[in-house]
Coordinates of C-alpha atoms in Angstrom, one line a residue:
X1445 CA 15.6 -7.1 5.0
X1446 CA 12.6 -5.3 4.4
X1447 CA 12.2 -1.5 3.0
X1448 CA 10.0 1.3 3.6
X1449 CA 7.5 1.4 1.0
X1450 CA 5.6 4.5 -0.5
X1451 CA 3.4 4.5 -3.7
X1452 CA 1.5 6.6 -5.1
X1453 CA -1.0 6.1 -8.3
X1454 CA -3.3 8.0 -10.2
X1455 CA -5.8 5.9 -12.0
X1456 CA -8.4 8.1 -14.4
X1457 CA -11.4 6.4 -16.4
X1458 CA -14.9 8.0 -18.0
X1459 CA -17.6 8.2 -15.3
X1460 CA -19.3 4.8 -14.8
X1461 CA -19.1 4.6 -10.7
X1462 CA -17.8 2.3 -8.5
X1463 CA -14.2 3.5 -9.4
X1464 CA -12.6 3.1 -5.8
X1465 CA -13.5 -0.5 -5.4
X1466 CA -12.3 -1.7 -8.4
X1467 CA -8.9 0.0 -8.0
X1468 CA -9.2 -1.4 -4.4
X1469 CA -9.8 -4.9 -6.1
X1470 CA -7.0 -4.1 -8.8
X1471 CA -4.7 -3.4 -6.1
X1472 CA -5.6 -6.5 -3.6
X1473 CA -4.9 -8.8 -6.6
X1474 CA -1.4 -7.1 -7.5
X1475 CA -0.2 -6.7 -3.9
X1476 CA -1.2 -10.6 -2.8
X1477 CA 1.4 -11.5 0.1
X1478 CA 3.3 -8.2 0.4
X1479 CA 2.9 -6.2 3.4
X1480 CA 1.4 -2.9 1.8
X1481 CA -1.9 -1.1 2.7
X1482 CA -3.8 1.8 1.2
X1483 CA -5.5 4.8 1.0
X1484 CA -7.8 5.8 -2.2
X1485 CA -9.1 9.1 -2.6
X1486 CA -12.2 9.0 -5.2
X1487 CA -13.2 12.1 -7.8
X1488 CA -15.3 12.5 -10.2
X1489 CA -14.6 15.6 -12.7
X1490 CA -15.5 16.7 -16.1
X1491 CA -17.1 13.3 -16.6
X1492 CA -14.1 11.2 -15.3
X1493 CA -13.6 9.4 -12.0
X1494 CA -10.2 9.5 -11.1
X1495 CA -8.6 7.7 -8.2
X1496 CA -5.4 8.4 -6.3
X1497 CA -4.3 5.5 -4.1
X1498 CA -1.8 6.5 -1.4
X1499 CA 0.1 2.4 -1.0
X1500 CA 2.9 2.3 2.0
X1501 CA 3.9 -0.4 4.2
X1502 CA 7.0 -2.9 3.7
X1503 CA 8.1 -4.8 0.9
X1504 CA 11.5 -6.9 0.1
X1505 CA 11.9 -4.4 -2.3
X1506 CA 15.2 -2.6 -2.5
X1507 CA 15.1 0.0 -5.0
X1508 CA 12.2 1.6 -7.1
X1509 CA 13.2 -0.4 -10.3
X1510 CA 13.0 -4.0 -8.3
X1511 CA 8.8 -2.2 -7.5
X1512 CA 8.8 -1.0 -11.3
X1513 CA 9.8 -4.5 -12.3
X1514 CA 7.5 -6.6 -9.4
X1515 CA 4.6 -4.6 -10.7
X1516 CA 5.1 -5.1 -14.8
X1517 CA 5.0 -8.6 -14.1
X1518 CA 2.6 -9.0 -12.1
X1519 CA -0.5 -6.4 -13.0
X1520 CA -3.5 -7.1 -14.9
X1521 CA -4.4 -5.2 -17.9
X1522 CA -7.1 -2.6 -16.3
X1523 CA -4.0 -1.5 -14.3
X1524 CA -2.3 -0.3 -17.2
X1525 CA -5.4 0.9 -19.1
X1526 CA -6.2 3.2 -16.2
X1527 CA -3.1 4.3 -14.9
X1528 CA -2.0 7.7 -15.6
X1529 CA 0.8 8.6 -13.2
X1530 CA 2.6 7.0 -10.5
X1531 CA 5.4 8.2 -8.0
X1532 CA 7.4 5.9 -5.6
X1533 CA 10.3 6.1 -3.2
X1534 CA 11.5 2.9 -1.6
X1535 CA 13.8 3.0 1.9
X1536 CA 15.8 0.0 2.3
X1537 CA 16.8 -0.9 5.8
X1538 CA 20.3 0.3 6.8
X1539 CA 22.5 -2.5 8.9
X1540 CA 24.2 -0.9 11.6
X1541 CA 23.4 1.4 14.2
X1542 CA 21.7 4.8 12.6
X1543 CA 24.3 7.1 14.0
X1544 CA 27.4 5.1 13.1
X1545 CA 26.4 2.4 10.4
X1546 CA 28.7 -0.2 12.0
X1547 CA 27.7 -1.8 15.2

């Protein structure tokens, strides 16, 4: 079954432009076939740009280490280079009724 999906990650760089697409390219490469859209909010301060990418959707994914270790395997190196914080939380879907979990 399929979970409930929310990442976020803070990617930071010096100033050079064009931040938000290449996270947005970074991200389209690592997330290939899973069912997971996002949001990227684009700064530039104190001579970095710094991108925060809001990722939800739903993923076969049932815990936040089975994300942790989907995404060690499978992102490229200007992922980790880039990335300076992350936070996820990962709903699995219940069986069963929501009230009583058995029917």
């Amino acid at each position: 079954m399929n979970s409930e999906t929310y990442l976020d990650f803070c990617f930071v760089r010096e100033a050079s432009g064009n931040f938000a697409l290449e996270v947005d390219q970074m991200l389209t490469e690592l997330f290939k076939g899973v069912r997971l859209n996002w949001y990227l909010d684009e700064k530039n301060e104190d001579g970095m740009d710094i991108v925060v990418a809001e990722v939800k959707g739903m993923s076969k994914w049932g815990s936040e280490d089975e994300t942790i270790d989907f995404i060690e395997d499978h992102a490229g190196d200007s992922f980790w280079r880039y990335l300076q914080g992350y936070q996820m939380y990962i709903y699995p879907a219940k069986r069963g009724c929501g009230s009583c979990g058995t029917h």
